[in-house]
Short mmCIF file of C-alpha atoms in Angstrom, two decimals:
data_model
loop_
_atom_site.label_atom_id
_atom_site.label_comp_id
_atom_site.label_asym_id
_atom_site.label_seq_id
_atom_site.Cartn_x
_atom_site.Cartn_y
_atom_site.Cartn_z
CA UNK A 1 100.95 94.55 89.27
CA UNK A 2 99.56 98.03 87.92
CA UNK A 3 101.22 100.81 86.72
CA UNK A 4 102.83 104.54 87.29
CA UNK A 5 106.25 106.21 88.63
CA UNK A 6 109.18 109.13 88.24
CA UNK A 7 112.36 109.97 90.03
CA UNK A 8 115.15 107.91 91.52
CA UNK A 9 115.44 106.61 95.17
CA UNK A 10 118.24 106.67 97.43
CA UNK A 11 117.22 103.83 99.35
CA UNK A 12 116.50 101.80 95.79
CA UNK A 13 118.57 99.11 93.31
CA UNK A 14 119.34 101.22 89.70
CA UNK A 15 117.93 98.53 87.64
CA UNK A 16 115.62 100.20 84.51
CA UNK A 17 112.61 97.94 83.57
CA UNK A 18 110.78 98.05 80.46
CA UNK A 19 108.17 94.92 79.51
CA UNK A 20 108.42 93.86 82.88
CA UNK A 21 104.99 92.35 84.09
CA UNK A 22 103.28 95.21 86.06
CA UNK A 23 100.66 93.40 88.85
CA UNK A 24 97.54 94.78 88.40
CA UNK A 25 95.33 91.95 86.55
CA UNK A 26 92.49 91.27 84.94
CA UNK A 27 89.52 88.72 85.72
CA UNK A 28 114.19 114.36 99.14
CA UNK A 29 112.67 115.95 102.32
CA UNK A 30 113.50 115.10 106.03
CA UNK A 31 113.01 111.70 106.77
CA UNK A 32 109.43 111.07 107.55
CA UNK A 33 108.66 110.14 111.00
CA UNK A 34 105.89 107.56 111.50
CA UNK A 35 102.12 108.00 112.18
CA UNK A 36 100.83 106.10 115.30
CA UNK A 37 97.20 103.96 114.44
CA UNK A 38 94.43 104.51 116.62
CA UNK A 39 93.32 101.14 114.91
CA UNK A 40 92.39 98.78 118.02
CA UNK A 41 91.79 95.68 116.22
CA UNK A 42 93.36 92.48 117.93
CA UNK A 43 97.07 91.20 116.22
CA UNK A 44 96.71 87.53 115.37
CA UNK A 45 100.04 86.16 114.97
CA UNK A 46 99.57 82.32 115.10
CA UNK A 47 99.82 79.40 112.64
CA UNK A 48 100.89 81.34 109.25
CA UNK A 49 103.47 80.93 106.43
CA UNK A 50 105.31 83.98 108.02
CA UNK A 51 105.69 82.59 111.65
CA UNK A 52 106.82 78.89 110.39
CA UNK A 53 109.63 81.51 108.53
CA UNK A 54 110.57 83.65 111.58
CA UNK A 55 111.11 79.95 113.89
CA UNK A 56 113.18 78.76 111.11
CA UNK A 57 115.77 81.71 110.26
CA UNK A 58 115.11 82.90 114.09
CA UNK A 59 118.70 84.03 114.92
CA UNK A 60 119.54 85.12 111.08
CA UNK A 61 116.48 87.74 111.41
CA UNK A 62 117.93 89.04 114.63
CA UNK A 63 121.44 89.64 112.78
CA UNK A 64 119.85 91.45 109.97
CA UNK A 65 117.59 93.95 111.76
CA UNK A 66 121.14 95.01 113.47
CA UNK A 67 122.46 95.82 109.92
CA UNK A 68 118.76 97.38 108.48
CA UNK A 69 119.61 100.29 111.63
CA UNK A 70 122.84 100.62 110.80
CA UNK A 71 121.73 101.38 107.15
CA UNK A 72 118.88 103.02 108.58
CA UNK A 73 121.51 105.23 110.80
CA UNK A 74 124.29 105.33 107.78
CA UNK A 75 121.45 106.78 104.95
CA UNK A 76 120.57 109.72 107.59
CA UNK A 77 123.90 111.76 107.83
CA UNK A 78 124.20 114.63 106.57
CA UNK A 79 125.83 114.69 103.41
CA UNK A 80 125.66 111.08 102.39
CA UNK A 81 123.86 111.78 99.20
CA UNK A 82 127.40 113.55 97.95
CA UNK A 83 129.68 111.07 99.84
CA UNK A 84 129.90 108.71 96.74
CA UNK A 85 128.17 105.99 98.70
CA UNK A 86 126.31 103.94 96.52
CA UNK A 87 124.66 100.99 98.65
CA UNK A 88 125.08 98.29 101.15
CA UNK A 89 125.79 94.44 100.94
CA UNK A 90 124.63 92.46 103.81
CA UNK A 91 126.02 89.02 105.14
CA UNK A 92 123.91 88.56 107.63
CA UNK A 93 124.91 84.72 109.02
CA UNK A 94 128.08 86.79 109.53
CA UNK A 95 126.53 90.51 111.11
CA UNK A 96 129.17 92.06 108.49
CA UNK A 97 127.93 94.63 105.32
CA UNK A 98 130.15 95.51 102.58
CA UNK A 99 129.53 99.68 101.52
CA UNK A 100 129.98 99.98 97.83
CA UNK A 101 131.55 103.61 97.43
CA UNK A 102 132.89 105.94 94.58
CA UNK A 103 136.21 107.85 96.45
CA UNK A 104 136.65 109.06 99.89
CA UNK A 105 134.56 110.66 102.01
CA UNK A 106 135.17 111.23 105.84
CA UNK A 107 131.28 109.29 106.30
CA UNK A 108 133.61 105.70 106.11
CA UNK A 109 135.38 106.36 109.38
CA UNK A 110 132.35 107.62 111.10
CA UNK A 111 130.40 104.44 109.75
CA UNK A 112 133.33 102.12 110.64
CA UNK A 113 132.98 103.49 113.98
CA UNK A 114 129.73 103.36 114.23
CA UNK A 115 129.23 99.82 113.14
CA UNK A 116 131.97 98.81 115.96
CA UNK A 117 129.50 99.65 117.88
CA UNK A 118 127.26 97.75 116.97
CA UNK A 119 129.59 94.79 117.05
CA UNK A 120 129.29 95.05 113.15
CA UNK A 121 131.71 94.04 110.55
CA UNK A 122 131.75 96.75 107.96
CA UNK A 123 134.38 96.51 104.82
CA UNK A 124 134.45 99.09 101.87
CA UNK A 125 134.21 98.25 98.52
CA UNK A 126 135.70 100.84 96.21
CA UNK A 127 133.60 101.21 92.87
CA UNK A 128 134.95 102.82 89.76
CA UNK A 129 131.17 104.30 88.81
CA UNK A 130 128.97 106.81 90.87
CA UNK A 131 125.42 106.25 91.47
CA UNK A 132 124.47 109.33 89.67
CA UNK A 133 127.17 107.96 86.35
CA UNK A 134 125.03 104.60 86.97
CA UNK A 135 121.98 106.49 86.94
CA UNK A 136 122.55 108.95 83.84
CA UNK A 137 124.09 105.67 81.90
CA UNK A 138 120.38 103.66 82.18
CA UNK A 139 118.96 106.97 81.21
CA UNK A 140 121.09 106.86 78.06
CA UNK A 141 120.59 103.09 77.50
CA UNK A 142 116.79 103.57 77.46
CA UNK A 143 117.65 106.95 75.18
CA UNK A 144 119.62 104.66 72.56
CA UNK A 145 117.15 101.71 72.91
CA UNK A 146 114.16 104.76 71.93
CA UNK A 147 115.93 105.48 68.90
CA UNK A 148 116.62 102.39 67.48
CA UNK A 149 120.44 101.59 68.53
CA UNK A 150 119.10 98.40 70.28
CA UNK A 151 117.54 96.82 67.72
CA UNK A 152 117.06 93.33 68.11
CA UNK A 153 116.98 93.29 71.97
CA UNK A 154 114.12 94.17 74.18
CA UNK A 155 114.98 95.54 77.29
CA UNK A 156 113.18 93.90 79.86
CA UNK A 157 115.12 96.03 82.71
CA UNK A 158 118.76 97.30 83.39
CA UNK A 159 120.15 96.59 86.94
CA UNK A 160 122.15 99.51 87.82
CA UNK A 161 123.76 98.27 91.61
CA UNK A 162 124.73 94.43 91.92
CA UNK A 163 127.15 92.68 94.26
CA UNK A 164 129.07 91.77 91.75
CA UNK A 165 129.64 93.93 88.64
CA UNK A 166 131.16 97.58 88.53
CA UNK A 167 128.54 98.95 85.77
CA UNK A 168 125.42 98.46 84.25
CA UNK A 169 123.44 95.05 83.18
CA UNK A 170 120.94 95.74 80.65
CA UNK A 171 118.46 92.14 80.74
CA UNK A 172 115.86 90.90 78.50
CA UNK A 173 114.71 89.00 75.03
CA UNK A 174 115.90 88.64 71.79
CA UNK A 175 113.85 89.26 69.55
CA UNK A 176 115.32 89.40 65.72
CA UNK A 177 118.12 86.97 64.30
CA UNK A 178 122.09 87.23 65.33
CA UNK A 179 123.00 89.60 61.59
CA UNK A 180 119.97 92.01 62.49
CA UNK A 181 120.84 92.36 66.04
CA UNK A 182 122.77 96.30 66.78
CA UNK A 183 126.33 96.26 67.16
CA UNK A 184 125.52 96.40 71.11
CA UNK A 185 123.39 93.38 71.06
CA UNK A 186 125.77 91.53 69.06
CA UNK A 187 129.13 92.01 71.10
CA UNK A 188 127.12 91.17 74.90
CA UNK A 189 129.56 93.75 75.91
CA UNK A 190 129.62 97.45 75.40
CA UNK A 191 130.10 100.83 76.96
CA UNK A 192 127.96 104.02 77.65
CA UNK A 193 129.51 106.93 78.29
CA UNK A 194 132.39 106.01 80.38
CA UNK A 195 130.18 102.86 82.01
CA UNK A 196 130.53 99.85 81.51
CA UNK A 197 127.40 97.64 80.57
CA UNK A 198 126.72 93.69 80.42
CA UNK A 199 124.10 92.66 78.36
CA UNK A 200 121.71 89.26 79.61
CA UNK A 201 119.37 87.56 77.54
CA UNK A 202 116.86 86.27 80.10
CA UNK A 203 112.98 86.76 80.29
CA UNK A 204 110.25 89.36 80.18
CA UNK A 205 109.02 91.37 83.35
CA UNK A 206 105.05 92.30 83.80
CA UNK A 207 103.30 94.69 85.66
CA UNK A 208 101.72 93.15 88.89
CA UNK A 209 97.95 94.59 89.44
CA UNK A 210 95.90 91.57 88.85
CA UNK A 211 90.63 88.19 105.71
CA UNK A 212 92.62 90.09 102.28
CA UNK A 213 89.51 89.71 100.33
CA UNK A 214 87.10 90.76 103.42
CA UNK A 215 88.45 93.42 104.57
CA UNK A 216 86.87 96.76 105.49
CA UNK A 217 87.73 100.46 106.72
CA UNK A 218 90.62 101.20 108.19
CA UNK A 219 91.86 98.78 105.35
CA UNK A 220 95.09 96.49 105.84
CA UNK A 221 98.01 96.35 103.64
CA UNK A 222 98.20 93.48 101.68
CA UNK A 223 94.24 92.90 101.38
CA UNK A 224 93.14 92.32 97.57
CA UNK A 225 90.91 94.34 95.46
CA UNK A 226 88.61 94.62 92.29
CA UNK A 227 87.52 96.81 90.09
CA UNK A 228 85.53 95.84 86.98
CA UNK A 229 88.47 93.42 85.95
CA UNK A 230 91.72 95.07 87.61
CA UNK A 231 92.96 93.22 90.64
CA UNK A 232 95.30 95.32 92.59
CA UNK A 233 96.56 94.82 96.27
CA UNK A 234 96.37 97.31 99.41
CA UNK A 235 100.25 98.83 100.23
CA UNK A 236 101.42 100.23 103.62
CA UNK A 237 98.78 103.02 104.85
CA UNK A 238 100.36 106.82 104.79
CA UNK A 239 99.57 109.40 107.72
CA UNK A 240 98.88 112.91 106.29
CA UNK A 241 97.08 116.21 107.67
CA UNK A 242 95.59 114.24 110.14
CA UNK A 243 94.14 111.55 108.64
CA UNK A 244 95.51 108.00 107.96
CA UNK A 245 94.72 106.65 103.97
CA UNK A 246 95.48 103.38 102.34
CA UNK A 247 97.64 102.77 99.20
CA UNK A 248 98.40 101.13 96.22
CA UNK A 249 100.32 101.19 93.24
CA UNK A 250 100.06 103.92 90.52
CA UNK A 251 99.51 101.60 87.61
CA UNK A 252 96.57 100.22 89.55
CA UNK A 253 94.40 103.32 87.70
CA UNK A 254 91.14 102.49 87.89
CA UNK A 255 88.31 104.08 90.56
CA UNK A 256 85.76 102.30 92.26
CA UNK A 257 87.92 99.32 93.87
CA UNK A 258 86.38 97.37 96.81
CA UNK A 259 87.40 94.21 98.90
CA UNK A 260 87.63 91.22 96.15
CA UNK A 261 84.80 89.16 97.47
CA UNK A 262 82.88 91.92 99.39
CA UNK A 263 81.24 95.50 98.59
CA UNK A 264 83.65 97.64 100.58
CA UNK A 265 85.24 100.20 98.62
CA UNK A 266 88.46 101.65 99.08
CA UNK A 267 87.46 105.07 97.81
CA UNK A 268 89.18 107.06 94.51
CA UNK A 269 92.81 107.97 94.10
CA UNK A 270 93.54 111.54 96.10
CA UNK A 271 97.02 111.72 95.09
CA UNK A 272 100.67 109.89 93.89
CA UNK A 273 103.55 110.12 95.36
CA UNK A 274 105.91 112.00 93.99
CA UNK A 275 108.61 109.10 93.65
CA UNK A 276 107.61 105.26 94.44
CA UNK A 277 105.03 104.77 92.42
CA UNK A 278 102.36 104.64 94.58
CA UNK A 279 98.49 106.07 94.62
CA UNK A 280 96.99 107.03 97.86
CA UNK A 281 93.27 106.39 98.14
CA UNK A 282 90.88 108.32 99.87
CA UNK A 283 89.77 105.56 102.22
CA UNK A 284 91.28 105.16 105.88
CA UNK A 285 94.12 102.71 106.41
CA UNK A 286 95.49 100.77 109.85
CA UNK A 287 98.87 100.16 110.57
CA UNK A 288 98.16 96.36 110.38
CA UNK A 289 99.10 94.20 107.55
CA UNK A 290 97.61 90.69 106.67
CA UNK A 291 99.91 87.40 107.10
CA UNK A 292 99.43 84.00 105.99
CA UNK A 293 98.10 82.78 102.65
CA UNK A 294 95.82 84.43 100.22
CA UNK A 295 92.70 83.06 101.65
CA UNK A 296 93.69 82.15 105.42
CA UNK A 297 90.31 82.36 107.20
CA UNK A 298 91.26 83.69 110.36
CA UNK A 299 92.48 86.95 109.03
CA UNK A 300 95.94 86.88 110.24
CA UNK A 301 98.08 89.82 110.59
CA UNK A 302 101.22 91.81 111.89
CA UNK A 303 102.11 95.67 113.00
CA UNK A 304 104.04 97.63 110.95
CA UNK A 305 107.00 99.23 113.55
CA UNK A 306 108.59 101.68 110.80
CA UNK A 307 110.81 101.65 107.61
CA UNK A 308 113.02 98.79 106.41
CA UNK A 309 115.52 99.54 105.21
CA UNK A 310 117.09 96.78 102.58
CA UNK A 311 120.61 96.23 100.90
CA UNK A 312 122.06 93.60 98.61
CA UNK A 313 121.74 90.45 100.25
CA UNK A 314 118.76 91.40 102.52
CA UNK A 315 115.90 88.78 102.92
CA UNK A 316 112.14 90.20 102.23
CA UNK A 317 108.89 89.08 102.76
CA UNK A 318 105.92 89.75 99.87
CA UNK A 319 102.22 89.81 101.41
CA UNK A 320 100.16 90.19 98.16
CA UNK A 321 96.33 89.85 97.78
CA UNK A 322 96.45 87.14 95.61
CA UNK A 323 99.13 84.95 96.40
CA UNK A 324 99.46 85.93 100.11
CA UNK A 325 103.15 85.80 101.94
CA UNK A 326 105.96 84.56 100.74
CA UNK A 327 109.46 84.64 102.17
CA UNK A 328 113.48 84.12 101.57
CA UNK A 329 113.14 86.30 99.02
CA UNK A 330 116.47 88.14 98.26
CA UNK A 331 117.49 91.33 97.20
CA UNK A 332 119.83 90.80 94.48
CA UNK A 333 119.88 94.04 92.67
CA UNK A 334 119.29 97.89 94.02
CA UNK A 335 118.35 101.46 91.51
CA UNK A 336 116.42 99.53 89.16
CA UNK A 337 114.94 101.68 87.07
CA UNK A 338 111.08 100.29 85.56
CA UNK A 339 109.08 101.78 83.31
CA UNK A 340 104.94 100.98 84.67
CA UNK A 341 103.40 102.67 81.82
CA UNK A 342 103.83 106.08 83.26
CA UNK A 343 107.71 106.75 83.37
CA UNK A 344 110.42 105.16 84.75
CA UNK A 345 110.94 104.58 88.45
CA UNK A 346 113.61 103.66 90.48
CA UNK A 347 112.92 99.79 91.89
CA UNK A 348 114.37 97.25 93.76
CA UNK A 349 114.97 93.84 92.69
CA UNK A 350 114.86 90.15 95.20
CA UNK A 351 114.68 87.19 93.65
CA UNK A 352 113.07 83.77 95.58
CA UNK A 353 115.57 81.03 96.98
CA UNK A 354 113.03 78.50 98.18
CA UNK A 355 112.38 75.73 94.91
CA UNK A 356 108.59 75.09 94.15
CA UNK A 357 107.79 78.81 95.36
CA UNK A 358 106.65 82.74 93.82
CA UNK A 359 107.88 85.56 95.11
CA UNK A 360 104.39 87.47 93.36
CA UNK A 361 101.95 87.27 91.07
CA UNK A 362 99.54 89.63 89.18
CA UNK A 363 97.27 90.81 91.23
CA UNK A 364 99.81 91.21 93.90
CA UNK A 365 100.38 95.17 92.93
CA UNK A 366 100.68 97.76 95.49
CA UNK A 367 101.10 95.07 97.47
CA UNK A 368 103.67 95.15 100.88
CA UNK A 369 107.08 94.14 100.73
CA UNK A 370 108.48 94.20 104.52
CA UNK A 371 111.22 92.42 107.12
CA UNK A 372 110.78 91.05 110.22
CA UNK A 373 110.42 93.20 113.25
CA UNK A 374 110.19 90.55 115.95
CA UNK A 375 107.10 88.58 117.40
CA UNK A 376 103.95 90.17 115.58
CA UNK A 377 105.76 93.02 114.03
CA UNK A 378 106.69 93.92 111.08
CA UNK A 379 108.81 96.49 109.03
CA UNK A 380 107.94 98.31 106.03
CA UNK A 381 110.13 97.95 102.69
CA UNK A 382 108.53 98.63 99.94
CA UNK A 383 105.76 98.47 97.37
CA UNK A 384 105.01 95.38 94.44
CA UNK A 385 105.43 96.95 90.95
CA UNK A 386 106.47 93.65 89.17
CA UNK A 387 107.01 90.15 88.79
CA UNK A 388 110.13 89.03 86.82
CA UNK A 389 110.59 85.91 84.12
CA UNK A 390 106.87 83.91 84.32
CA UNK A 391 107.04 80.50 86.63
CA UNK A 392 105.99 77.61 85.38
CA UNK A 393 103.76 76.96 88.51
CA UNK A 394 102.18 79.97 90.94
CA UNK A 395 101.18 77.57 93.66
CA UNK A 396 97.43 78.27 95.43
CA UNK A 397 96.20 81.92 94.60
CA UNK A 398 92.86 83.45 94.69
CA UNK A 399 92.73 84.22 91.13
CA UNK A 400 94.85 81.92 88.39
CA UNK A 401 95.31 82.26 85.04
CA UNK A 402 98.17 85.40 85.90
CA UNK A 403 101.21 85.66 85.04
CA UNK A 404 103.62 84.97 88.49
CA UNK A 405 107.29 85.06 89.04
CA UNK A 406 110.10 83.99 90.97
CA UNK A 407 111.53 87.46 90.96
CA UNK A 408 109.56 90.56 92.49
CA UNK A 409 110.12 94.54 91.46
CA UNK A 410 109.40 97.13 94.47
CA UNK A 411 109.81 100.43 95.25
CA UNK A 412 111.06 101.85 98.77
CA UNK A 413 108.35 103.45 100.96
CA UNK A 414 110.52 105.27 102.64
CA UNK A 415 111.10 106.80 99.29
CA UNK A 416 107.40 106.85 98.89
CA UNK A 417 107.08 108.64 101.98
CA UNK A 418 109.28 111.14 101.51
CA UNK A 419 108.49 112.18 98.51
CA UNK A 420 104.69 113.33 99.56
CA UNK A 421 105.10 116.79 101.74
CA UNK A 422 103.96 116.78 104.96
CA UNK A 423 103.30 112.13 105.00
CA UNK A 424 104.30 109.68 107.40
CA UNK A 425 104.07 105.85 107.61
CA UNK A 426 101.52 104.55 110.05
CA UNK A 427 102.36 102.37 112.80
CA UNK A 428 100.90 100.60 115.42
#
């Protein structure tokens, strides 16, 4: 993946990521509304990795769209930022979410309500943390870590929401013997501030910049891109004044990119977003994005509808240049906080449950992450920032050699969205 980012999303995990594997490689305003396309090319829905997926888990898709609009619905009252909500769990196979939430707020009757409704099961969970304790405890851990207290121990990333621990997990490598470990380090088990924090020994994450490689103006999401050596991947395309422009990720830095295997260019950054991570290029984008695998011929692709909206337990797709789509890929951690090379940015955190497959690789960055809409339609989640510990084996990708993952790092475009003045996602 490439790199860049800053504030903190409501709609992501609080993990913080450090030494994560960005993708690019080498070889709170209103809620935005969305941007119609004027984009008339044909959707092509047949045959692909993503339609074998939606006749498989068919009925489960159905169940979880219900509970994405209920978050969607829940995340839009007025005062939820102050209610002490902190995020959802969804159980789809049983149309039931579990709201993690610090006190009491009148917003749990309404939602219980609500979610009747909607012949949805809804249970609170009471947590003894905030979001914004969660939030200002990573910010301390990485403060510490800075100044030597976590010596020994490289954080990787620290997972600020999970299903199921009240606190913080701070993951990554060892990286000096057991006597010249900190204090921290040594007892797996520690506090900061009043929070309570888990410490994991488990692998490295990289930044992820490494038809899709065909593709021309308005450009898709999810097509794959060059630039001297940088790979990087096309994101969800952004409506603003007027005019509809394609994306990427920030840490994908370089100018001059063009289609991988072509000599259309995507134009030079005009601006980032002012949380998500993201760069917006000067070149149009369509509200299509491409399906199938990396280097499916027929140039296969869906509609983006609107915002997805995920929680703990919610199944994504990944549709990166290089590795194409890949699905049953779970969220298993929310406000995951990632540092791309320029500041720390809230991220989300889903993690593969199919053996033998990636959930990214470099090259994937900027990348889409998105749900299922219905036939030929799709929803858009988020952004690719990172891949997780390295697989052993990435499958068929354009380019190999990169560094690929089981687990995938992305930031919420609604959150991306938002945070530009006056942008909107565009839709078909």
């Amino acid at each position: 993946m490439a790199q860049n980012s800053r504030n903190w999303g409501r709609t992501s995990l609080v993990v913080a990521l450090s030494g994560l594997t960005a993708l690019a490689a080498s070889v709170a305003p209103a809620l935005a509304d969305a941007s119609p396309s004027t984009d008339t090319r044909s959707v092509s829905t047949g045959g692909s990795v993503l339609d074998s997926y939606i006749k498989q888990q068919g009925p489960l898709l159905d169940r979880e769209r219900k509970l994405e609009a209920f978050k969607a619905w829940l995340i839009a009252r007025p005062g939820i930022n102050e209610s002490g909500f902190i995020e959802s769990v969804h159980d789809a196979a049983n149309l039931s979410m579990t709201l993690l939430w610090h006190g009491n707020s009148p917003l749990q009757e309404q939602a219980r309500r609500e979610a009747a409704t909607r012949g949805i099961t809804v249970k609170f969970e009471q947590r003894k943390y905030s979001l914004q304790q969660l939030k200002a405890a990573i910010d301390t851990t990485w403060q510490q870590a800075r100044a030597g207290g976590w010596a020994g121990f490289k954080i990787s990333y620290i997972a600020g929401v999970t299903a199921d621990y009240d606190g913080i997990v701070v993951n990554g490598s060892y990286t000096a013997p057991t006597a010249n470990r900190s204090a921290a380090v040594r007892s797996l088990a520690t506090q900061t501030g009043d929070v309570a924090v888990k410490v994991v020994a488990g692998g490295e994450a990289t930044p992820a910049a490494a038809t899709r490689s065909n593709d021309n103006a308005p450009f898709n999401a999810g097509g794959y891109m060059l630039s001297g050596s940088s790979t990087c991947s096309t994101g969800f395309s952004i409506g603003l004044s007027g005019s509809n422009y394609t994306t990427t990720a920030r840490h994908c830095i370089a100018e001059g990119y063009h289609d991988r295997d072509g000599t259309n260019t995507y134009g030079t950054g005009k601006l980032f977003s002012g949380d998500g991570a993201a760069r917006v290029l000067t070149e149009s984008g369509s509200s299509l994005m491409f399906d199938g695998a990396y280097n499916d011929p027929s140039g296969y692709h869906k509609t983006v509808v609107g915002f997805g909206d995920v929680g703990l337990g919610t199944p994504v797709c990944t549709s990166g240049g290089n590795s194409g789509v890949h699905c049953n890929i779970v969220v298993n951690s929310m406000a995951v906080s990632f540092n791309d090379g320029y500041g720390a940015v809230t991220n989300i955190l889903a993690t593969q449950q199919t053996g033998g497959q990636i959930a990214a690789i470099q090259g994937d960055s900027g990348g889409p992450v998105f749900t299922l809409a219905g036939d030929g339609q799709v929803y858009a989640a988020g952004m690719i920032q990172a891949v997780g510990s390295p697989a052993s084996n990435c499958g068929p990708v354009h380019d190999g050699g990169n560094i690929c993952s089981t687990q995938v790092l992305f930031t919420s475009m609604r959150t991306i969205v938002n945070s530009i003045p006056g942008a909107s996602l565009v839709t078909g």
